[in-house]
Coordinates of C-alpha atoms in Angstrom, one line a residue:
M1 CA 0.2 0.0 -0.1
K2 CA 1.5 3.3 -0.9
T3 CA 1.8 5.9 1.8
I4 CA 2.3 9.4 2.2
R5 CA 4.3 10.9 5.4
L6 CA 2.6 13.6 6.5
T7 CA 2.2 15.7 9.9
M8 CA -1.8 15.6 10.6
A9 CA -2.3 19.2 9.9
Q10 CA -0.9 18.9 6.4
A11 CA -2.6 15.6 5.8
L12 CA -5.9 17.4 6.8
V13 CA -5.2 20.2 4.6
K14 CA -4.5 18.1 1.6
F15 CA -8.0 16.0 2.4
L16 CA -9.7 19.1 2.8
D17 CA -8.6 20.2 -0.6
N18 CA -9.5 17.1 -2.6
Q19 CA -13.1 17.2 -1.6
Y20 CA -15.9 17.5 -4.1
V21 CA -20.0 17.5 -4.3
S22 CA -21.9 16.7 -7.1
Q23 CA -25.7 17.0 -7.8
D24 CA -27.6 16.6 -10.6
G25 CA -25.1 16.4 -12.7
T26 CA -23.2 19.3 -11.7
E27 CA -19.6 18.5 -10.1
E28 CA -18.4 21.4 -7.7
K29 CA -15.2 22.0 -5.8
F30 CA -16.6 21.7 -2.0
I31 CA -14.3 23.3 0.2
N32 CA -12.7 27.1 -1.1
G33 CA -11.1 28.3 1.6
V34 CA -9.9 28.7 5.1
F35 CA -10.8 32.1 7.5
G36 CA -8.4 32.0 10.3
I37 CA -6.5 34.2 13.0
F38 CA -3.4 32.7 14.0
G39 CA -2.4 32.2 17.8
H40 CA 0.0 29.3 19.5
G41 CA -2.7 26.7 19.5
C42 CA -2.6 26.7 15.5
V43 CA -0.2 28.8 14.0
V44 CA 3.0 26.4 13.8
G45 CA 0.8 23.5 13.0
L46 CA -2.2 23.8 10.7
G47 CA -0.4 27.3 9.9
E48 CA 2.5 25.7 8.4
A49 CA 0.5 23.5 6.2
L50 CA -1.7 26.1 5.1
Q51 CA 1.5 28.4 4.6
E52 CA 2.7 25.7 1.9
P53 CA 2.1 26.2 -2.0
D54 CA 1.3 23.1 -2.5
H55 CA -2.5 23.5 -2.1
S56 CA -5.8 25.5 -3.4
L57 CA -7.4 26.8 -0.5
K58 CA -7.4 30.5 0.0
F59 CA -6.6 31.6 3.4
Y60 CA -8.5 34.6 4.8
Q61 CA -7.2 36.7 7.7
G62 CA -10.0 37.2 10.2
H63 CA -10.2 40.0 13.1
N64 CA -12.8 38.2 15.2
E65 CA -13.2 34.7 15.6
Q66 CA -16.8 34.7 15.7
G67 CA -16.8 37.6 13.0
M68 CA -14.8 35.2 10.5
A69 CA -17.2 32.2 11.4
H70 CA -19.9 34.1 10.2
A71 CA -18.7 34.9 6.9
A72 CA -17.7 31.4 6.1
I73 CA -21.7 30.4 7.2
A74 CA -22.6 33.2 5.0
Y75 CA -20.7 32.1 2.0
A76 CA -22.0 28.6 2.6
K77 CA -25.6 30.1 2.8
Q78 CA -25.5 32.6 -0.3
N79 CA -24.0 29.3 -2.1
N80 CA -26.9 27.2 -1.1
R81 CA -24.6 24.7 0.8
R82 CA -22.9 23.9 -2.2
K83 CA -19.6 25.5 -1.1
I84 CA -18.2 26.0 2.3
M85 CA -15.5 27.3 3.9
A86 CA -13.2 26.3 6.9
V87 CA -12.2 28.3 10.0
T88 CA -9.2 28.0 12.2
S89 CA -8.6 29.8 15.3
S90 CA -6.1 29.2 18.9
I91 CA -7.2 27.3 22.0
G92 CA -9.5 28.9 24.9
P93 CA -10.6 32.3 24.1
G94 CA -10.3 32.1 20.4
A95 CA -11.9 29.0 20.0
L96 CA -15.0 30.0 22.3
N97 CA -15.6 32.8 20.4
M98 CA -16.6 30.6 17.6
V99 CA -19.0 28.9 19.6
T100 CA -22.0 31.5 19.1
A101 CA -21.4 31.0 15.3
A102 CA -21.3 27.3 15.4
G103 CA -24.7 27.4 17.2
L104 CA -26.0 29.7 14.4
A105 CA -25.1 27.6 11.7
S106 CA -26.8 24.3 13.2
V107 CA -29.7 26.1 14.0
N108 CA -30.0 27.7 10.3
R109 CA -29.0 24.0 9.0
I110 CA -25.6 25.4 7.3
P111 CA -22.7 23.4 6.9
V112 CA -19.2 25.2 8.4
L113 CA -16.2 23.4 9.4
L114 CA -14.3 24.7 12.6
L115 CA -10.8 24.0 13.3
P116 CA -9.7 25.1 16.8
G117 CA -6.6 24.3 18.4
D118 CA -6.5 22.5 21.4
A119 CA -4.3 22.0 24.6
F120 CA -1.5 18.9 24.2
A121 CA -2.7 15.4 24.0
C122 CA 0.7 14.3 26.0
R123 CA 0.1 16.3 28.6
Q124 CA 3.2 17.0 29.0
P125 CA 3.5 21.0 29.3
D126 CA 0.1 21.2 31.1
P127 CA -1.4 23.5 31.8
V128 CA -0.4 25.4 29.1
L129 CA -1.2 29.5 28.0
Q130 CA -5.4 29.9 27.6
Q131 CA -5.9 25.9 28.9
M132 CA -9.1 25.5 30.6
E133 CA -8.7 23.2 33.7
Q134 CA -11.5 21.3 35.0
F135 CA -11.5 19.4 38.6
H136 CA -13.6 17.1 37.6
D137 CA -12.6 16.1 34.2
Y138 CA -8.5 16.3 33.3
T139 CA -9.5 15.7 29.4
A140 CA -12.5 18.5 29.2
T141 CA -10.8 21.6 27.3
S142 CA -12.8 24.7 26.1
N143 CA -13.8 22.8 23.2
D144 CA -16.0 21.2 24.7
A145 CA -18.3 23.8 24.8
F146 CA -19.0 23.3 21.0
R147 CA -20.6 19.7 21.9
S148 CA -23.9 21.5 22.4
V149 CA -24.0 23.5 19.0
C150 CA -22.3 21.2 16.4
R151 CA -23.9 18.3 14.5
Y152 CA -20.6 16.4 14.5
W153 CA -17.7 17.2 17.0
D154 CA -14.9 14.8 17.4
R155 CA -11.0 15.4 19.1
V156 CA -8.2 14.2 17.0
N157 CA -6.2 12.8 19.6
R158 CA -3.4 10.9 17.6
P159 CA -2.5 11.6 13.9
E160 CA -4.2 8.8 12.9
Q161 CA -7.2 9.4 14.4
L162 CA -7.8 12.3 11.7
M163 CA -8.9 9.7 8.7
T164 CA -11.9 8.6 10.3
A165 CA -12.6 12.5 11.8
A166 CA -12.1 13.8 8.5
L167 CA -14.8 11.7 6.8
N168 CA -17.0 11.5 9.4
A169 CA -16.8 15.5 9.0
L170 CA -17.9 15.2 5.3
R171 CA -20.1 13.1 5.9
V172 CA -22.3 15.6 8.0
L173 CA -21.1 18.4 6.1
T174 CA -22.5 17.1 2.7
D175 CA -25.5 15.7 4.0
P176 CA -28.7 17.9 3.5
A177 CA -30.2 16.6 6.2
E178 CA -27.8 16.2 8.8
T179 CA -25.7 19.6 8.0
G180 CA -24.4 22.3 10.3
A181 CA -21.8 23.2 12.4
V182 CA -18.7 20.5 12.4
C183 CA -16.1 21.1 14.9
L184 CA -13.0 18.8 14.9
A185 CA -10.5 19.9 17.9
L186 CA -7.2 19.7 16.9
P187 CA -5.0 19.4 20.1
Q188 CA -1.4 21.7 19.0
D189 CA 0.9 18.9 19.6
V190 CA -0.8 16.5 17.3
Q191 CA -0.8 18.7 14.6
A192 CA 2.8 18.5 14.3
E193 CA 2.9 14.4 14.5
S194 CA 3.5 12.8 11.5
W195 CA 1.9 9.8 10.3
D196 CA 2.5 7.4 7.0
Y197 CA -1.0 8.2 5.5
P198 CA -2.8 5.7 2.6
A199 CA -2.3 7.5 -0.4
E200 CA -6.2 7.1 -1.3
F201 CA -7.0 9.0 1.4
F202 CA -6.0 11.7 -0.7
E203 CA -7.8 11.0 -4.0
K204 CA -10.2 13.1 -5.3
R205 CA -13.6 12.4 -3.2
V206 CA -16.9 13.6 -4.7
H207 CA -19.9 13.4 -2.1
F208 CA -23.1 12.6 -4.5
M209 CA -26.3 14.9 -2.8
D210 CA -28.6 12.6 -4.5
R211 CA -32.0 14.1 -4.1
R212 CA -34.5 12.1 -2.2
S213 CA -37.4 11.4 -3.8
L214 CA -40.6 10.4 -2.4
T215 CA -42.2 6.6 -2.7
P216 CA -45.0 5.9 -4.7
E217 CA -47.1 5.0 -1.8
A218 CA -46.0 8.3 -0.3
L219 CA -46.6 10.1 -3.3
G220 CA -50.3 8.7 -3.2
R221 CA -50.6 9.6 0.5
A222 CA -49.4 12.8 -0.1
A223 CA -51.6 13.7 -3.2
D224 CA -54.6 12.7 -1.3
L225 CA -54.2 15.1 1.2
I226 CA -53.9 18.0 -1.0
A227 CA -56.8 16.8 -3.7
G228 CA -58.9 16.6 -0.1
S229 CA -58.3 20.0 0.6
Q230 CA -60.1 23.3 -0.9
K231 CA -58.2 26.3 0.1
P232 CA -54.4 24.9 0.9
M233 CA -51.5 27.5 1.2
V234 CA -47.7 26.2 0.9
V235 CA -44.9 28.0 3.3
C236 CA -41.8 28.4 1.3
G237 CA -39.1 27.8 3.8
G238 CA -35.0 27.9 3.4
G239 CA -35.2 24.1 1.8
V240 CA -36.9 25.5 -1.2
R241 CA -33.7 27.5 -1.5
Y242 CA -31.4 25.4 -0.8
S243 CA -32.6 22.7 -2.7
E244 CA -32.8 25.4 -5.6
A245 CA -36.3 24.2 -5.8
G246 CA -37.7 28.3 -6.3
E247 CA -38.3 27.4 -9.9
A248 CA -40.8 24.3 -8.9
L249 CA -42.4 25.9 -6.2
A250 CA -43.8 28.8 -8.3
A251 CA -45.0 26.1 -11.2
F252 CA -46.5 24.3 -8.4
C253 CA -48.7 26.8 -6.9
E254 CA -49.4 28.5 -9.9
E255 CA -50.7 25.2 -11.7
F256 CA -52.9 24.3 -8.9
H257 CA -53.7 27.8 -7.5
I258 CA -52.0 27.6 -4.2
P259 CA -50.6 31.0 -2.6
F260 CA -47.6 30.5 -0.7
G261 CA -45.9 32.7 2.2
E262 CA -42.5 32.9 2.9
T263 CA -40.2 32.7 5.7
Q264 CA -37.3 34.5 6.3
A265 CA -35.0 31.8 4.6
G266 CA -37.4 30.8 2.1
K267 CA -37.5 34.8 0.8
S268 CA -36.3 35.6 -2.7
A269 CA -36.6 31.7 -3.8
V270 CA -39.1 33.1 -6.0
T271 CA -39.3 36.7 -6.5
W272 CA -41.8 38.7 -4.9
D273 CA -44.2 39.6 -8.0
H274 CA -45.2 36.0 -8.7
A275 CA -49.0 35.7 -8.6
M276 CA -49.0 33.5 -6.0
N277 CA -46.6 35.0 -3.7
L278 CA -48.0 36.7 -0.7
G279 CA -44.7 37.6 1.1
G280 CA -43.4 37.2 4.4
M281 CA -46.1 35.1 6.8
G282 CA -46.4 35.1 10.6
V283 CA -45.0 37.2 13.5
T284 CA -42.9 39.3 10.9
G285 CA -45.5 38.8 8.3
G286 CA -47.6 41.0 5.9
L287 CA -50.9 41.4 5.7
A288 CA -51.7 39.3 2.6
A289 CA -50.1 36.3 4.1
N290 CA -51.5 36.3 7.3
M291 CA -55.1 36.5 6.2
I292 CA -55.1 33.7 3.9
S293 CA -53.3 31.5 6.2
E294 CA -56.0 31.9 9.2
N295 CA -58.8 30.3 6.8
A296 CA -56.2 27.5 4.9
D297 CA -57.9 24.1 5.4
L298 CA -54.3 22.4 4.8
I299 CA -50.8 24.2 5.4
I300 CA -48.2 22.7 2.9
A301 CA -44.9 23.2 4.6
V302 CA -41.7 22.9 2.1
G303 CA -38.4 22.8 3.6
T304 CA -39.3 24.8 6.5
R305 CA -38.4 24.4 10.5
M306 CA -42.0 26.0 11.5
S307 CA -40.3 28.5 13.8
D308 CA -42.4 30.4 15.8
F309 CA -42.0 33.4 13.8
T310 CA -43.4 31.3 11.0
T311 CA -46.3 30.0 12.7
G312 CA -47.1 32.5 15.2
S313 CA -46.4 30.5 18.2
K314 CA -48.8 28.3 16.4
S315 CA -51.8 30.7 16.5
S316 CA -51.5 31.8 12.3
F317 CA -53.7 28.8 11.4
K318 CA -57.3 29.5 12.7
N319 CA -59.4 26.8 10.6
Q320 CA -60.7 24.2 13.2
G321 CA -60.0 21.3 10.6
V322 CA -56.7 22.8 9.1
Q323 CA -54.3 19.9 8.4
F324 CA -50.5 19.7 8.1
L325 CA -48.5 18.3 5.0
S326 CA -44.7 18.6 5.4
L327 CA -42.0 18.1 2.8
N328 CA -38.4 18.0 4.5
V329 CA -35.4 16.1 3.8
N330 CA -35.4 16.4 7.6
S331 CA -37.1 14.1 9.6
F332 CA -36.9 16.4 13.0
D333 CA -38.8 19.1 10.9
A334 CA -41.1 17.4 9.0
Y335 CA -42.9 16.2 12.5
K336 CA -43.1 19.8 13.3
M337 CA -47.1 20.9 14.0
N338 CA -48.2 17.5 13.9
A339 CA -47.9 17.2 10.5
F340 CA -48.0 14.5 8.2
P341 CA -44.2 14.1 7.2
F342 CA -42.7 13.4 4.0
L343 CA -38.9 12.8 4.0
C344 CA -37.7 14.0 0.5
D345 CA -35.9 16.9 -1.3
A346 CA -38.0 19.9 -2.0
R347 CA -37.6 20.0 -5.7
S348 CA -38.1 16.3 -6.4
G349 CA -41.1 16.2 -4.1
L350 CA -42.5 19.4 -5.7
E351 CA -42.6 17.7 -9.4
S352 CA -43.4 14.5 -8.5
L353 CA -46.7 16.1 -6.6
S354 CA -47.0 18.5 -9.9
L355 CA -47.5 15.0 -12.0
E356 CA -49.8 13.0 -9.7
L357 CA -52.2 16.1 -9.1
R358 CA -52.1 16.8 -13.0
S359 CA -53.5 13.6 -13.4
R360 CA -56.0 13.9 -11.0
R361 CA -57.1 17.1 -12.8
W362 CA -57.4 19.1 -8.9
I363 CA -57.1 22.6 -8.3
S364 CA -58.1 24.8 -5.7
V365 CA -61.0 26.5 -5.5
Y366 CA -59.7 30.1 -4.7
T367 CA -61.3 32.5 -6.6
T368 CA -60.5 36.3 -6.0
E369 CA -59.2 36.3 -2.3
I370 CA -55.3 35.4 -3.6
S371 CA -55.3 38.8 -5.9
E372 CA -57.2 40.8 -3.8
A373 CA -54.8 40.0 -0.6
R374 CA -52.1 40.5 -3.1
A375 CA -53.4 43.9 -4.1
A376 CA -54.2 45.3 -0.7
W377 CA -50.6 44.4 0.7
K378 CA -49.1 46.3 -2.0
K379 CA -51.4 49.2 -1.2
E380 CA -50.0 49.2 2.2
V381 CA -46.1 48.4 1.4
D382 CA -46.4 51.5 -1.3
H383 CA -48.0 53.6 1.2
L384 CA -45.2 52.7 4.0
Y385 CA -42.5 53.1 1.5
F386 CA -43.4 56.2 -0.4
D387 CA -46.3 58.4 2.2
E388 CA -44.3 59.4 5.4
E389 CA -40.9 61.0 5.3
S390 CA -40.7 61.5 8.8
G391 CA -41.5 58.7 11.9
P392 CA -43.4 59.2 14.7
N393 CA -41.3 61.3 16.5
R394 CA -40.4 63.6 13.5
G395 CA -37.1 61.8 12.5
Y396 CA -36.5 60.3 9.2
S397 CA -38.2 57.1 8.5
Q398 CA -37.1 53.8 8.1
M399 CA -39.3 52.6 6.1
R400 CA -39.1 55.6 3.6
A401 CA -35.3 54.6 3.7
L402 CA -36.0 51.1 2.8
G403 CA -38.2 51.9 0.2
I404 CA -35.8 54.2 -1.7
M405 CA -33.2 51.3 -1.4
N406 CA -35.6 48.8 -2.7
E407 CA -37.4 50.6 -5.3
E408 CA -35.0 53.4 -6.9
A409 CA -31.4 52.4 -5.8
F410 CA -30.3 49.2 -5.4
A411 CA -30.0 47.0 -8.9
D412 CA -32.4 43.8 -9.2
D413 CA -29.5 41.5 -8.4
A414 CA -28.2 43.6 -5.5
I415 CA -27.8 41.2 -2.3
V416 CA -29.2 42.4 1.0
V417 CA -27.9 40.8 4.0
G418 CA -29.3 41.2 7.8
A419 CA -29.9 39.0 10.9
S420 CA -31.3 41.1 13.6
G421 CA -33.5 44.1 15.6
S422 CA -36.4 45.4 13.8
L423 CA -34.6 45.4 10.1
P424 CA -35.3 41.5 9.4
G425 CA -39.1 42.3 10.5
D426 CA -39.2 45.2 8.4
M427 CA -38.2 43.4 5.2
Q428 CA -40.0 40.4 5.7
R429 CA -43.1 42.2 5.2
V430 CA -42.1 44.7 2.7
W431 CA -38.5 43.7 0.8
R432 CA -39.5 43.3 -2.8
P433 CA -36.9 40.3 -4.3
R434 CA -36.6 40.9 -8.0
C435 CA -33.9 38.2 -8.3
K436 CA -33.4 35.1 -6.9
D437 CA -31.4 34.2 -4.0
S438 CA -31.0 38.0 -3.0
Y439 CA -32.6 38.3 0.1
H440 CA -30.2 36.9 2.7
M441 CA -31.2 37.0 6.4
E442 CA -30.0 34.7 9.1
Y443 CA -32.9 34.6 11.1
G444 CA -32.9 31.4 13.0
F445 CA -30.3 32.4 15.5
S446 CA -31.2 36.4 14.5
C447 CA -27.6 37.1 15.9
M448 CA -26.7 40.7 16.6
G449 CA -23.2 41.0 14.7
Y450 CA -23.6 39.0 11.9
E451 CA -24.6 41.6 9.2
V452 CA -21.2 42.9 8.0
S453 CA -19.3 39.7 8.5
G454 CA -22.1 37.8 6.3
A455 CA -22.1 40.6 3.6
L456 CA -18.4 40.2 3.9
G457 CA -19.1 35.8 3.1
A458 CA -22.0 36.5 0.6
K459 CA -19.6 39.1 -1.4
I460 CA -17.3 36.3 -1.7
A461 CA -19.9 34.1 -2.7
A462 CA -21.4 36.6 -5.3
P463 CA -18.4 38.7 -6.4
D464 CA -20.0 40.5 -9.2
Q465 CA -23.6 41.5 -7.3
E466 CA -23.5 44.7 -4.9
V467 CA -23.9 43.5 -1.3
Y468 CA -25.8 45.6 1.3
S469 CA -25.4 44.5 5.1
M470 CA -28.5 46.0 6.5
T471 CA -27.4 46.6 10.1
G472 CA -28.8 48.6 12.9
D473 CA -26.8 50.6 15.3
A474 CA -26.7 48.1 18.3
S475 CA -25.8 45.2 15.5
F476 CA -22.9 47.2 14.4
V477 CA -21.5 48.2 17.7
M478 CA -21.3 44.3 18.7
L479 CA -19.4 43.2 15.7
H480 CA -18.0 44.7 12.6
S481 CA -14.4 43.6 12.6
E482 CA -14.5 41.9 9.2
I483 CA -15.0 45.5 7.6
L484 CA -10.9 45.1 8.1
T485 CA -11.2 41.9 6.1
S486 CA -13.0 43.5 3.6
I487 CA -10.5 46.3 2.9
Q488 CA -7.5 44.0 3.1
E489 CA -8.6 42.0 0.5
G490 CA -10.6 44.7 -1.7
I491 CA -14.0 43.0 -1.6
K492 CA -16.4 45.9 -1.5
I493 CA -19.1 45.5 0.4
N494 CA -21.9 48.5 1.4
I495 CA -23.1 48.9 5.1
M496 CA -26.5 50.3 5.4
L497 CA -26.0 51.7 9.3
F498 CA -30.1 52.7 10.6
D499 CA -29.0 54.5 13.8
N500 CA -31.8 54.8 15.8
N501 CA -30.3 55.1 19.4
G502 CA -30.3 51.7 20.5
F503 CA -32.1 48.1 20.5
G504 CA -35.4 50.1 19.0
C505 CA -37.1 46.3 18.3
I506 CA -36.5 45.1 21.9
D507 CA -38.1 48.6 23.0
N508 CA -41.1 48.0 21.1
L509 CA -41.5 44.4 22.4
Q510 CA -40.9 45.9 26.1
T511 CA -43.5 48.9 25.8
S512 CA -45.8 46.4 24.0
Q513 CA -46.0 44.3 27.4
G514 CA -47.0 47.2 29.3
I515 CA -43.7 47.7 30.7
P516 CA -42.1 51.2 30.7
K517 CA -38.8 52.2 28.8
F518 CA -35.9 50.7 30.0
G519 CA -32.3 49.8 29.5
C520 CA -33.6 49.4 25.6
E521 CA -32.7 53.0 24.2
L522 CA -29.2 54.0 23.7
K523 CA -28.8 57.0 26.4
Y524 CA -26.6 58.7 28.9
R525 CA -28.3 57.6 32.8
N526 CA -30.9 59.7 33.9
P527 CA -29.7 61.9 36.7
E528 CA -32.6 62.0 38.4
T529 CA -33.5 58.7 39.0
G530 CA -29.6 56.7 38.4
R531 CA -31.5 54.7 36.2
L532 CA -31.1 53.8 32.3
D533 CA -34.9 55.0 31.9
E534 CA -36.5 57.4 29.5
G535 CA -35.6 60.2 31.0
G536 CA -31.5 60.1 29.6
K537 CA -30.5 62.3 27.2
L538 CA -29.4 60.2 23.5
I539 CA -26.0 59.7 23.1
P540 CA -24.6 61.1 20.1
V541 CA -22.2 58.4 18.0
D542 CA -20.5 59.2 14.4
Y543 CA -20.8 55.5 12.8
A544 CA -19.3 56.9 9.9
K545 CA -16.3 58.6 11.7
I546 CA -15.4 54.6 12.6
A547 CA -15.7 52.9 9.4
E548 CA -13.4 56.0 7.7
G549 CA -11.1 54.8 10.5
Y550 CA -11.1 51.7 8.6
G551 CA -10.6 53.2 5.1
C552 CA -14.4 52.9 4.1
R553 CA -15.7 55.5 2.1
V554 CA -18.7 57.3 4.4
W555 CA -22.0 59.3 4.2
R556 CA -23.9 60.6 6.9
V557 CA -27.7 61.4 6.0
S558 CA -30.7 61.8 7.7
N559 CA -32.6 62.6 4.6
S560 CA -34.4 61.2 1.6
D561 CA -32.5 63.5 -0.9
E562 CA -29.2 62.8 1.3
L563 CA -29.8 59.5 0.9
K564 CA -30.4 59.1 -2.4
L565 CA -27.0 60.9 -3.5
A566 CA -24.9 58.9 -0.9
L567 CA -26.5 55.6 -2.3
K568 CA -25.6 56.8 -5.7
E569 CA -22.0 57.5 -4.9
A570 CA -21.7 54.3 -2.8
K571 CA -22.5 52.2 -6.0
E572 CA -19.7 53.8 -8.1
S573 CA -17.0 53.2 -4.8
P574 CA -14.3 50.8 -5.7
V575 CA -13.9 50.2 -1.6
T576 CA -16.2 49.4 0.8
T577 CA -18.6 52.0 1.9
L578 CA -20.8 52.9 5.0
I579 CA -24.1 55.0 5.2
D580 CA -24.8 56.2 8.4
I581 CA -28.5 57.0 8.6
K582 CA -30.4 58.6 11.4
V583 CA -33.5 57.1 11.7
D584 CA -36.7 57.9 14.0
F585 CA -36.6 55.4 16.9
D586 CA -40.0 54.3 16.4
S587 CA -40.1 54.3 12.8
M588 CA -40.4 50.2 12.0
S589 CA -43.3 48.7 11.0
G590 CA -46.1 47.2 13.2
G591 CA -47.4 43.7 13.0
Y592 CA -50.3 42.5 11.3
M593 CA -52.9 39.8 12.2
N594 CA -50.8 37.9 14.5
W595 CA -49.1 37.2 17.8
W596 CA -45.7 36.3 19.5
R597 CA -45.7 34.3 22.6
V598 CA -43.3 36.0 25.2
G599 CA -42.7 35.4 29.2
T600 CA -45.1 38.3 30.2
P601 CA -45.3 38.2 34.1
E602 CA -48.0 36.6 35.7
V603 CA -47.4 39.1 38.7
S604 CA -46.4 42.6 38.3
K605 CA -47.2 45.7 40.3
K606 CA -48.0 47.7 37.0
K607 CA -51.5 46.9 35.5
T608 CA -50.5 47.6 32.1
V609 CA -48.3 44.3 32.8
L610 CA -51.0 42.3 34.0
E611 CA -53.6 43.3 31.0
A612 CA -50.5 42.2 28.9
N613 CA -50.6 38.9 30.5
K614 CA -54.6 38.4 30.1
D615 CA -53.7 38.7 26.3
L616 CA -51.3 36.2 26.6
V617 CA -53.5 33.7 28.8
K618 CA -56.2 34.3 25.8
N619 CA -53.6 33.7 22.7
I620 CA -51.9 30.7 24.6
A621 CA -56.2 29.1 24.7
E622 CA -56.4 29.3 21.1
A623 CA -53.1 28.7 19.8
K624 CA -52.3 24.7 19.2
Q625 CA -50.2 23.1 21.7
Y626 CA -47.9 21.3 19.6

């Protein structure tokens, strides 16, 4: 047997460089680069292997471990999980900084390979710098924290263990049903230890992502459910996008006259102007989808996790006889909402159902309800986009700013990236995608700080499209380190920073439950009460100056004319841009016919809180229990 003597780290790089995926006859290189911040836990092991020019894995220098992992996740998301990046860090704090990102990847079903350095397997120099010591378990290190947020976890304690560890890592990363974060913890001494690896381990390996089809029996049962309904509704989830099933879903809904609502992950799988597209649904959804969902007698959930924001905490579907049919590659998701589970690829399932229903000559009984709901919602969005320049406090309207971007300034194929605060709610409701895969929202973990890093990853995935980071001021403050990576690499992104002086979304939630404003606005402490309450003065922050210090081109705007000029000039800029948009604190959109369950107190000195709790109890009684 032919062998090649390499260090474990060198073998890992050589193996990763030869992994490919194939779907529908198209073969692509799977792992296309490595983000990293070198420290003593990885620089002389994996770092030495990456420094060698005998591989094609491009190395990107990150500037915050969580941020660079977010960029890698966004790269995979924008590539519909067909291409990924690996991410490496040192031990201890560097590794732990990636735990949040691991959770984000797993929740959103996005593949990312994390390669944190680890303590010495031999234990001779213990305790080493940044080593976590647990008195009850000597084998535990900081990297054990990844166990609860990764789909696969392993520690390579001997160089020959790499072979089984790496194969299992790729097994999970390339499985549409099981994918998420994978962590291979790499003890720093083992990274440098050598082994005679079989040469076949490094041969080109193609992972076939075959589409799972419905069995004839399952197809018949699913078709029976649909044919037995009168007014079904489809939920277009992220699985539609990752399966590249947008065209199949659009054709299915059009042929059988079935309306569909979009989740955050599913939005832009089909363009906004499709005749059956009702737009966003659920807590952050719009009027059209939420009106139709109330009376639907069958919910066809395609590739969706059916989260609380999609289902209105299980309250959105009010038809007493409503049933649920789920098409999903993941059985865990398929069983949600007590659905009839059908395990299949989204595109394959929709195409098979189309053939079967066509043979039965079935069509829904909707008449004008869909077009009327769409027209009413279009009128409402036009009003939000164009009619109000100012918000309720006479500051610049956030909705007007979004309208200018969506309807006047951004190219049709521009990619918008977001994650947290009020912007995801506003954008799921009103944003009108005109190009597939142009709406990139991380709303499974809704992680503050994803926006800038995510824009970088999306831009690496789609270098010929303008990419816009849609972020609030609070998210920007939390994490914007990868601006520096964008400058360093000459990868231009555009940061639309909506400054509403703090956590406006959570302030809205707080006050909606009868609680006075407290701790959510960015204000100085109230000198009279000594508290962070409504009486403090706002803290003015020049976010443009921060970005300017990194080398970005920047603008400061507070009205539509200034914004239009800034957007025009930003589009022409060759370097990363930031537009600091001062918007009214309460100028985001409101809810439309939906409810979200939160933990409103049963006991309080505030009558307004008790009234909110009464509403909570009432809504719980009306919602589905499982």
